[in-house]
mmCIF file of C-alpha atoms in Angstrom:
data_model
loop_
_atom_site.group_PDB
_atom_site.id
_atom_site.type_symbol
_atom_site.label_atom_id
_atom_site.label_comp_id
_atom_site.label_asym_id
_atom_site.label_seq_id
_atom_site.Cartn_x
_atom_site.Cartn_y
_atom_site.Cartn_z
ATOM 1 C CA MET A 455 -3.806 0.038 -34.066
ATOM 2 C CA LYS A 456 -6.015 1.006 -31.200
ATOM 3 C CA ALA A 457 -6.303 -1.163 -28.116
ATOM 4 C CA LYS A 458 -9.427 -0.958 -25.980
ATOM 5 C CA ILE A 459 -8.935 -2.388 -22.527
ATOM 6 C CA LYS A 460 -11.525 -3.133 -19.896
ATOM 7 C CA VAL A 461 -10.329 -3.659 -16.338
ATOM 8 C CA THR A 462 -12.803 -5.166 -13.892
ATOM 9 C CA LEU A 463 -12.596 -6.289 -10.288
ATOM 10 C CA LYS A 464 -12.321 -10.043 -9.856
ATOM 11 C CA ASN A 465 -15.318 -11.922 -8.553
ATOM 12 C CA GLY A 466 -15.286 -11.931 -4.788
ATOM 13 C CA VAL A 467 -13.440 -8.601 -4.493
ATOM 14 C CA LEU A 468 -15.690 -6.154 -2.678
ATOM 15 C CA ASP A 469 -16.731 -3.215 -4.832
ATOM 16 C CA PRO A 470 -18.001 -0.475 -2.510
ATOM 17 C CA GLN A 471 -18.158 2.001 -5.396
ATOM 18 C CA GLY A 472 -20.410 -0.376 -7.331
ATOM 19 C CA LYS A 473 -22.567 -0.648 -4.196
ATOM 20 C CA ALA A 474 -22.824 3.142 -3.934
ATOM 21 C CA ILE A 475 -23.857 3.408 -7.591
ATOM 22 C CA GLU A 476 -26.410 0.639 -7.001
ATOM 23 C CA GLY A 477 -27.844 2.630 -4.087
ATOM 24 C CA ALA A 478 -27.958 5.842 -6.136
ATOM 25 C CA LEU A 479 -29.797 4.109 -9.002
ATOM 26 C CA GLY A 480 -32.334 2.825 -6.498
ATOM 27 C CA SER A 481 -32.868 6.291 -5.069
ATOM 28 C CA LEU A 482 -33.414 7.653 -8.607
ATOM 29 C CA GLY A 483 -36.287 5.246 -8.949
ATOM 30 C CA PHE A 484 -34.627 2.599 -11.122
ATOM 31 C CA SER A 485 -36.149 -0.508 -9.637
ATOM 32 C CA GLY A 486 -35.006 -3.968 -10.626
ATOM 33 C CA VAL A 487 -31.270 -3.259 -10.367
ATOM 34 C CA ASP A 488 -29.821 -6.403 -8.835
ATOM 35 C CA HIS A 489 -26.155 -5.656 -8.736
ATOM 36 C CA VAL A 490 -23.641 -3.057 -10.018
ATOM 37 C CA ARG A 491 -19.934 -3.654 -10.572
ATOM 38 C CA GLN A 492 -17.777 -0.771 -11.773
ATOM 39 C CA GLY A 493 -14.516 -0.918 -13.698
ATOM 40 C CA LYS A 494 -12.116 1.059 -15.866
ATOM 41 C CA TYR A 495 -11.753 1.534 -19.602
ATOM 42 C CA PHE A 496 -8.588 2.513 -21.486
ATOM 43 C CA GLU A 497 -7.837 3.346 -25.125
ATOM 44 C CA ILE A 498 -4.240 3.098 -26.260
ATOM 45 C CA ASP A 499 -3.050 4.099 -29.728
ATOM 46 C CA LEU A 500 -0.222 1.875 -30.886
ATOM 47 C CA LYS A 501 2.357 2.252 -33.656
ATOM 48 C CA GLU A 502 2.354 -1.526 -34.088
ATOM 49 C CA THR A 503 0.268 -2.718 -37.063
ATOM 50 C CA ASP A 504 0.536 -6.481 -36.546
ATOM 51 C CA PRO A 505 -2.384 -7.658 -34.369
ATOM 52 C CA VAL A 506 -0.491 -10.544 -32.800
ATOM 53 C CA ARG A 507 2.441 -8.371 -31.731
ATOM 54 C CA ALA A 508 0.089 -5.561 -30.683
ATOM 55 C CA ARG A 509 -1.901 -7.894 -28.455
ATOM 56 C CA GLU A 510 1.296 -9.197 -26.882
ATOM 57 C CA GLN A 511 2.470 -5.626 -26.178
ATOM 58 C CA VAL A 512 -0.826 -4.635 -24.618
ATOM 59 C CA ARG A 513 -0.977 -7.827 -22.570
ATOM 60 C CA ALA A 514 2.455 -6.967 -21.131
ATOM 61 C CA MET A 515 1.234 -3.407 -20.365
ATOM 62 C CA CYS A 516 -1.764 -4.824 -18.519
ATOM 63 C CA GLU A 517 0.329 -7.269 -16.510
ATOM 64 C CA LYS A 518 2.945 -4.656 -15.598
ATOM 65 C CA LEU A 519 0.865 -1.562 -14.932
ATOM 66 C CA ILE A 520 -2.666 -1.170 -16.197
ATOM 67 C CA ALA A 521 -4.226 -3.920 -14.077
ATOM 68 C CA ASN A 522 -3.348 -5.197 -10.626
ATOM 69 C CA THR A 523 -3.895 -8.894 -11.242
ATOM 70 C CA VAL A 524 -4.205 -9.537 -7.512
ATOM 71 C CA ILE A 525 -7.629 -7.892 -7.608
ATOM 72 C CA GLU A 526 -8.447 -7.173 -11.272
ATOM 73 C CA ASN A 527 -9.095 -8.933 -14.578
ATOM 74 C CA TYR A 528 -8.458 -7.303 -17.941
ATOM 75 C CA ASP A 529 -9.933 -7.769 -21.373
ATOM 76 C CA ILE A 530 -8.215 -6.528 -24.549
ATOM 77 C CA GLU A 531 -9.932 -5.631 -27.804
ATOM 78 C CA LEU A 532 -7.919 -4.496 -30.837
ATOM 79 C CA ALA A 533 -9.309 -2.270 -33.566
ATOM 80 C CA MET B 123 22.070 3.333 11.960
ATOM 81 C CA LYS B 124 21.652 4.788 8.492
ATOM 82 C CA THR B 125 18.132 5.381 7.237
ATOM 83 C CA ALA B 126 16.531 6.863 4.146
ATOM 84 C CA VAL B 127 13.075 8.200 3.269
ATOM 85 C CA VAL B 128 11.808 8.191 -0.313
ATOM 86 C CA THR B 129 9.902 11.105 -1.791
ATOM 87 C CA PHE B 130 7.630 10.812 -4.818
ATOM 88 C CA PRO B 131 5.566 13.633 -6.348
ATOM 89 C CA GLY B 132 2.425 13.871 -4.198
ATOM 90 C CA ILE B 133 3.961 12.342 -1.075
ATOM 91 C CA ASN B 134 3.287 14.557 1.954
ATOM 92 C CA ARG B 135 4.420 12.692 5.083
ATOM 93 C CA GLU B 136 8.125 12.481 4.324
ATOM 94 C CA THR B 137 8.998 15.317 6.715
ATOM 95 C CA ASP B 138 7.138 13.694 9.621
ATOM 96 C CA MET B 139 8.870 10.391 8.929
ATOM 97 C CA MET B 140 12.322 12.000 8.679
ATOM 98 C CA ARG B 141 11.705 13.794 11.956
ATOM 99 C CA ALA B 142 10.699 10.512 13.646
ATOM 100 C CA LEU B 143 13.766 8.671 12.363
ATOM 101 C CA LYS B 144 16.069 11.479 13.433
ATOM 102 C CA LEU B 145 14.490 11.500 16.887
ATOM 103 C CA VAL B 146 15.321 7.843 17.558
ATOM 104 C CA THR B 147 18.516 7.331 15.544
ATOM 105 C CA GLY B 148 20.077 10.720 16.277
ATOM 106 C CA LYS B 149 20.950 11.097 12.606
ATOM 107 C CA ALA B 150 19.025 12.794 9.837
ATOM 108 C CA PRO B 151 17.847 10.247 7.251
ATOM 109 C CA VAL B 152 18.890 10.540 3.621
ATOM 110 C CA ASN B 153 16.028 11.919 1.529
ATOM 111 C CA LEU B 154 15.827 9.971 -1.718
ATOM 112 C CA TRP B 155 14.079 11.329 -4.810
ATOM 113 C CA HIS B 156 12.024 8.923 -6.902
ATOM 114 C CA THR B 157 14.181 9.268 -10.024
ATOM 115 C CA GLU B 158 17.301 7.954 -8.325
ATOM 116 C CA THR B 159 18.458 4.582 -9.588
ATOM 117 C CA GLU B 160 20.797 3.561 -6.791
ATOM 118 C CA LEU B 161 20.615 3.592 -3.036
ATOM 119 C CA PRO B 162 23.415 5.062 -0.928
ATOM 120 C CA GLY B 163 25.790 2.469 0.525
ATOM 121 C CA GLY B 164 25.460 1.145 4.066
ATOM 122 C CA LEU B 165 21.728 1.741 4.424
ATOM 123 C CA ASP B 166 19.979 -0.141 7.250
ATOM 124 C CA LEU B 167 16.428 0.945 6.509
ATOM 125 C CA VAL B 168 14.404 2.587 3.756
ATOM 126 C CA VAL B 169 11.008 4.067 4.604
ATOM 127 C CA VAL B 170 8.374 4.698 1.952
ATOM 128 C CA PRO B 171 6.183 7.316 3.643
ATOM 129 C CA GLY B 172 2.562 8.302 3.297
ATOM 130 C CA GLY B 173 0.824 10.758 1.032
ATOM 131 C CA PHE B 174 -0.853 10.665 -2.342
ATOM 132 C CA SER B 175 1.874 9.792 -4.835
ATOM 133 C CA TYR B 176 0.815 10.754 -8.361
ATOM 134 C CA GLY B 177 -2.585 11.767 -7.011
ATOM 135 C CA ASP B 178 -3.529 8.078 -6.584
ATOM 136 C CA TYR B 179 -3.991 7.971 -10.383
ATOM 137 C CA LEU B 180 -4.715 4.545 -11.907
ATOM 138 C CA ARG B 181 -4.585 2.831 -8.471
ATOM 139 C CA CYS B 182 -3.135 4.129 -5.223
ATOM 140 C CA GLY B 183 0.610 3.516 -5.266
ATOM 141 C CA ALA B 184 0.605 2.034 -8.770
ATOM 142 C CA ILE B 185 2.680 4.666 -10.579
ATOM 143 C CA ALA B 186 5.165 5.174 -7.736
ATOM 144 C CA ALA B 187 5.673 1.402 -7.514
ATOM 145 C CA ARG B 188 7.068 1.466 -11.085
ATOM 146 C CA SER B 189 9.514 4.351 -10.490
ATOM 147 C CA PRO B 190 13.307 3.962 -10.796
ATOM 148 C CA ILE B 191 13.941 4.170 -7.038
ATOM 149 C CA MET B 192 11.520 1.327 -6.375
ATOM 150 C CA ALA B 193 13.433 -0.987 -8.717
ATOM 151 C CA ALA B 194 16.558 -0.240 -6.669
ATOM 152 C CA ILE B 195 14.700 -0.780 -3.388
ATOM 153 C CA ARG B 196 13.154 -4.036 -4.594
ATOM 154 C CA ALA B 197 16.561 -5.412 -5.612
ATOM 155 C CA LYS B 198 18.089 -4.582 -2.206
ATOM 156 C CA ALA B 199 15.029 -5.783 -0.306
ATOM 157 C CA LEU B 200 15.481 -9.198 -1.886
ATOM 158 C CA ASN B 201 18.939 -9.183 -0.301
ATOM 159 C CA GLY B 202 17.645 -8.292 3.147
ATOM 160 C CA LEU B 203 17.476 -4.477 3.245
ATOM 161 C CA LYS B 204 14.814 -3.450 5.765
ATOM 162 C CA VAL B 205 11.889 -1.629 4.176
ATOM 163 C CA LEU B 206 8.982 0.021 5.980
ATOM 164 C CA GLY B 207 5.974 1.293 4.042
ATOM 165 C CA VAL B 208 3.455 3.489 5.840
ATOM 166 C CA CYS B 209 0.010 4.317 4.422
ATOM 167 C CA ASN B 210 0.625 5.264 0.775
ATOM 168 C CA GLY B 211 4.013 3.609 1.340
ATOM 169 C CA PHE B 212 2.223 0.344 2.194
ATOM 170 C CA GLN B 213 0.161 0.699 -0.978
ATOM 171 C CA ILE B 214 3.323 1.397 -3.005
ATOM 172 C CA ILE B 215 5.389 -1.539 -1.728
ATOM 173 C CA THR B 216 2.402 -3.854 -2.152
ATOM 174 C CA GLU B 217 1.921 -2.661 -5.748
ATOM 175 C CA ALA B 218 5.663 -3.220 -6.227
ATOM 176 C CA GLY B 219 5.210 -6.851 -5.228
ATOM 177 C CA LEU B 220 7.218 -6.646 -1.990
ATOM 178 C CA LEU B 221 4.168 -7.691 0.037
ATOM 179 C CA PRO B 222 1.181 -9.855 -0.958
ATOM 180 C CA GLY B 223 -2.400 -8.659 -1.421
ATOM 181 C CA ALA B 224 -3.753 -5.202 -2.213
ATOM 182 C CA LEU B 225 -5.220 -2.110 -0.544
ATOM 183 C CA VAL B 226 -8.585 -1.130 -1.963
ATOM 184 C CA ARG B 227 -11.245 1.520 -1.319
ATOM 185 C CA ASN B 228 -12.476 1.722 2.275
ATOM 186 C CA ALA B 229 -15.641 -0.319 2.659
ATOM 187 C CA SER B 230 -17.446 2.802 3.916
ATOM 188 C CA LEU B 231 -16.332 4.755 0.810
ATOM 189 C CA HIS B 232 -15.276 7.532 3.208
ATOM 190 C CA PHE B 233 -11.798 8.910 3.753
ATOM 191 C CA VAL B 234 -11.058 8.232 7.429
ATOM 192 C CA CYS B 235 -8.861 10.476 9.556
ATOM 193 C CA ARG B 236 -9.036 9.444 13.197
ATOM 194 C CA GLU B 237 -7.344 7.550 15.979
ATOM 195 C CA VAL B 238 -7.566 3.752 16.049
ATOM 196 C CA LYS B 239 -6.403 1.052 18.449
ATOM 197 C CA LEU B 240 -3.654 -1.176 17.133
ATOM 198 C CA LYS B 241 -2.902 -4.582 18.572
ATOM 199 C CA VAL B 242 0.652 -5.847 18.179
ATOM 200 C CA GLU B 243 0.256 -9.421 16.966
ATOM 201 C CA ASN B 244 3.904 -10.109 16.200
ATOM 202 C CA ASN B 245 6.603 -8.559 18.406
ATOM 203 C CA ARG B 246 9.525 -10.310 16.732
ATOM 204 C CA THR B 247 9.893 -7.839 13.864
ATOM 205 C CA PHE B 248 12.373 -4.997 13.386
ATOM 206 C CA PHE B 249 9.579 -2.507 14.089
ATOM 207 C CA THR B 250 7.871 -4.180 17.079
ATOM 208 C CA ASN B 251 10.592 -5.809 19.187
ATOM 209 C CA ARG B 252 10.168 -3.246 21.987
ATOM 210 C CA MET B 253 6.461 -4.068 22.270
ATOM 211 C CA LYS B 254 4.657 -6.855 24.082
ATOM 212 C CA ARG B 255 2.667 -9.367 22.068
ATOM 213 C CA GLY B 256 -0.983 -8.431 22.344
ATOM 214 C CA GLN B 257 -0.161 -4.879 23.462
ATOM 215 C CA ILE B 258 -2.676 -2.303 22.295
ATOM 216 C CA VAL B 259 -1.579 1.204 21.326
ATOM 217 C CA SER B 260 -3.305 4.264 19.935
ATOM 218 C CA CYS B 261 -2.316 5.357 16.435
ATOM 219 C CA PRO B 262 -3.787 7.766 13.880
ATOM 220 C CA VAL B 263 -4.979 6.707 10.432
ATOM 221 C CA ALA B 264 -5.665 8.921 7.422
ATOM 222 C CA HIS B 265 -6.599 7.097 4.228
ATOM 223 C CA GLY B 266 -9.301 6.436 1.672
ATOM 224 C CA GLU B 267 -7.950 3.119 0.457
ATOM 225 C CA GLY B 268 -6.740 1.023 3.361
ATOM 226 C CA ASN B 269 -8.988 -1.979 2.971
ATOM 227 C CA TYR B 270 -6.522 -4.878 2.892
ATOM 228 C CA ILE B 271 -7.537 -7.830 0.784
ATOM 229 C CA CYS B 272 -5.813 -10.952 -0.485
ATOM 230 C CA ASP B 273 -6.845 -14.396 -1.679
ATOM 231 C CA ALA B 274 -7.851 -17.110 0.796
ATOM 232 C CA ASP B 275 -4.566 -19.033 0.548
ATOM 233 C CA THR B 276 -2.494 -15.895 1.180
ATOM 234 C CA LEU B 277 -4.656 -14.945 4.156
ATOM 235 C CA LYS B 278 -4.260 -18.423 5.625
ATOM 236 C CA ALA B 279 -0.482 -18.261 5.183
ATOM 237 C CA LEU B 280 -0.237 -14.753 6.712
ATOM 238 C CA GLU B 281 -2.141 -15.905 9.790
ATOM 239 C CA ALA B 282 -0.399 -19.281 10.117
ATOM 240 C CA GLU B 283 3.064 -17.751 9.801
ATOM 241 C CA GLY B 284 2.410 -14.901 12.224
ATOM 242 C CA ARG B 285 2.873 -12.351 9.466
ATOM 243 C CA VAL B 286 0.018 -10.135 10.592
ATOM 244 C CA VAL B 287 2.044 -7.602 12.591
ATOM 245 C CA PHE B 288 -0.750 -5.186 13.534
ATOM 246 C CA ARG B 289 -4.500 -5.631 13.787
ATOM 247 C CA TYR B 290 -7.170 -2.990 14.394
ATOM 248 C CA ALA B 291 -8.502 -3.674 17.894
ATOM 249 C CA GLN B 292 -11.560 -2.881 19.977
ATOM 250 C CA GLY B 293 -13.838 -2.446 16.970
ATOM 251 C CA THR B 294 -11.773 0.340 15.419
ATOM 252 C CA ASN B 295 -11.260 -1.207 11.955
ATOM 253 C CA PRO B 296 -11.672 1.972 9.861
ATOM 254 C CA ASN B 297 -11.718 0.445 6.396
ATOM 255 C CA GLY B 298 -13.137 -3.084 6.308
ATOM 256 C CA ALA B 299 -9.748 -4.801 6.020
ATOM 257 C CA MET B 300 -9.857 -8.613 6.101
ATOM 258 C CA ASN B 301 -9.280 -10.033 9.587
ATOM 259 C CA ASP B 302 -8.806 -6.435 10.823
ATOM 260 C CA ILE B 303 -5.326 -6.429 9.247
ATOM 261 C CA ALA B 304 -3.512 -3.106 9.707
ATOM 262 C CA GLY B 305 0.045 -4.223 8.937
ATOM 263 C CA ILE B 306 1.927 -7.253 7.623
ATOM 264 C CA VAL B 307 5.489 -8.481 7.190
ATOM 265 C CA ASN B 308 6.998 -10.489 4.332
ATOM 266 C CA GLY B 309 8.197 -14.069 4.796
ATOM 267 C CA ALA B 310 11.837 -13.057 5.199
ATOM 268 C CA GLY B 311 10.926 -10.537 7.911
ATOM 269 C CA ASN B 312 12.617 -7.500 6.352
ATOM 270 C CA VAL B 313 9.653 -5.749 4.702
ATOM 271 C CA ILE B 314 6.773 -4.317 6.764
ATOM 272 C CA GLY B 315 3.765 -2.405 5.489
ATOM 273 C CA MET B 316 1.107 -0.710 7.618
ATOM 274 C CA MET B 317 -1.764 1.711 7.002
ATOM 275 C CA PRO B 318 -1.668 3.712 10.291
ATOM 276 C CA HIS B 319 0.784 6.569 10.892
ATOM 277 C CA PRO B 320 2.984 5.715 13.902
ATOM 278 C CA GLU B 321 5.238 8.706 13.089
ATOM 279 C CA ASN B 322 2.396 10.918 14.274
ATOM 280 C CA MET B 323 2.131 9.473 17.789
ATOM 281 C CA ILE B 324 5.644 9.795 19.214
ATOM 282 C CA GLU B 325 6.009 13.310 20.634
ATOM 283 C CA PRO B 326 4.232 15.226 23.419
ATOM 284 C CA LEU B 327 2.613 17.565 20.886
ATOM 285 C CA HIS B 328 1.012 14.529 19.208
ATOM 286 C CA GLY B 329 -0.932 13.983 22.416
ATOM 287 C CA LYS B 330 0.419 10.492 23.090
ATOM 288 C CA LEU B 331 3.749 8.714 22.783
ATOM 289 C CA ASP B 332 2.225 5.281 22.131
ATOM 290 C CA CYS B 333 4.181 4.592 18.950
ATOM 291 C CA LEU B 334 7.616 5.703 20.131
ATOM 292 C CA PRO B 335 8.618 2.110 21.072
ATOM 293 C CA LEU B 336 7.981 1.075 17.468
ATOM 294 C CA PHE B 337 10.671 3.456 16.266
ATOM 295 C CA GLU B 338 12.928 2.536 19.197
ATOM 296 C CA SER B 339 12.622 -1.077 18.021
ATOM 297 C CA LEU B 340 14.682 -0.062 14.978
ATOM 298 C CA LEU B 341 17.691 0.451 17.240
ATOM 299 C CA ALA B 342 17.608 -3.115 18.513
ATOM 300 C CA ALA B 343 16.981 -4.706 15.136
#
């Protein structure tokens, strides 16, 4: 199976990189951009074929390494 | 006293830290490699120094925090071993769960390498007992991700329990850290993390000796 993981900053955590991107979009002439938040995206190929076990494995990976749950949320999609 | 300094791939301040520890303790620290699974016996202090472990991949300090040596350090820290994390070391021990909160990208988005003013808020720790409370010293910083953040309850507890050890003073906060926090201590008092580099302000060639009393504090602790 393939796991697709999105890691995003929690609400309330300052995102200066998102702010910089927001500023750059504005200077390129893209008006109407209210707010930009940036995050990370991971793809992990798994040997596991059972979706329930795969999700549990990936959840453990996120908790232990891929996300810092003090500042980040994660979202797992299996395919 | 017996001290040790940990080296991970990408760490670059271990030599400065070993020199500082030797200067005050009179004995060369043990240099530990990140793959080691046990600490030498009789250690009084482990320092996790600054640098860019694993190129700051994933998050600063994240990969180093999961290395074999950190599991050994975490286990001993829970039993009272003194641990000091400086700069990347602060990021690493925070990622390892030894201190609360996180260090994120500087609010300015710029890497900052300059001198700041540090105010000693808590002089009852193993690294500040030779200082006066409220004393302000000069200290260099060099980091891109030193912006300390934590949730509101943690911040309240840190302040109420006097666990903010160092604060940036006189408008010198270089990174946007909450409440100007530059360094904190854990509840048990044996783990300290700080972003500035006190090991680089202790010898005449550094220009000032402001941070020498911090290292001398180790002798009294």
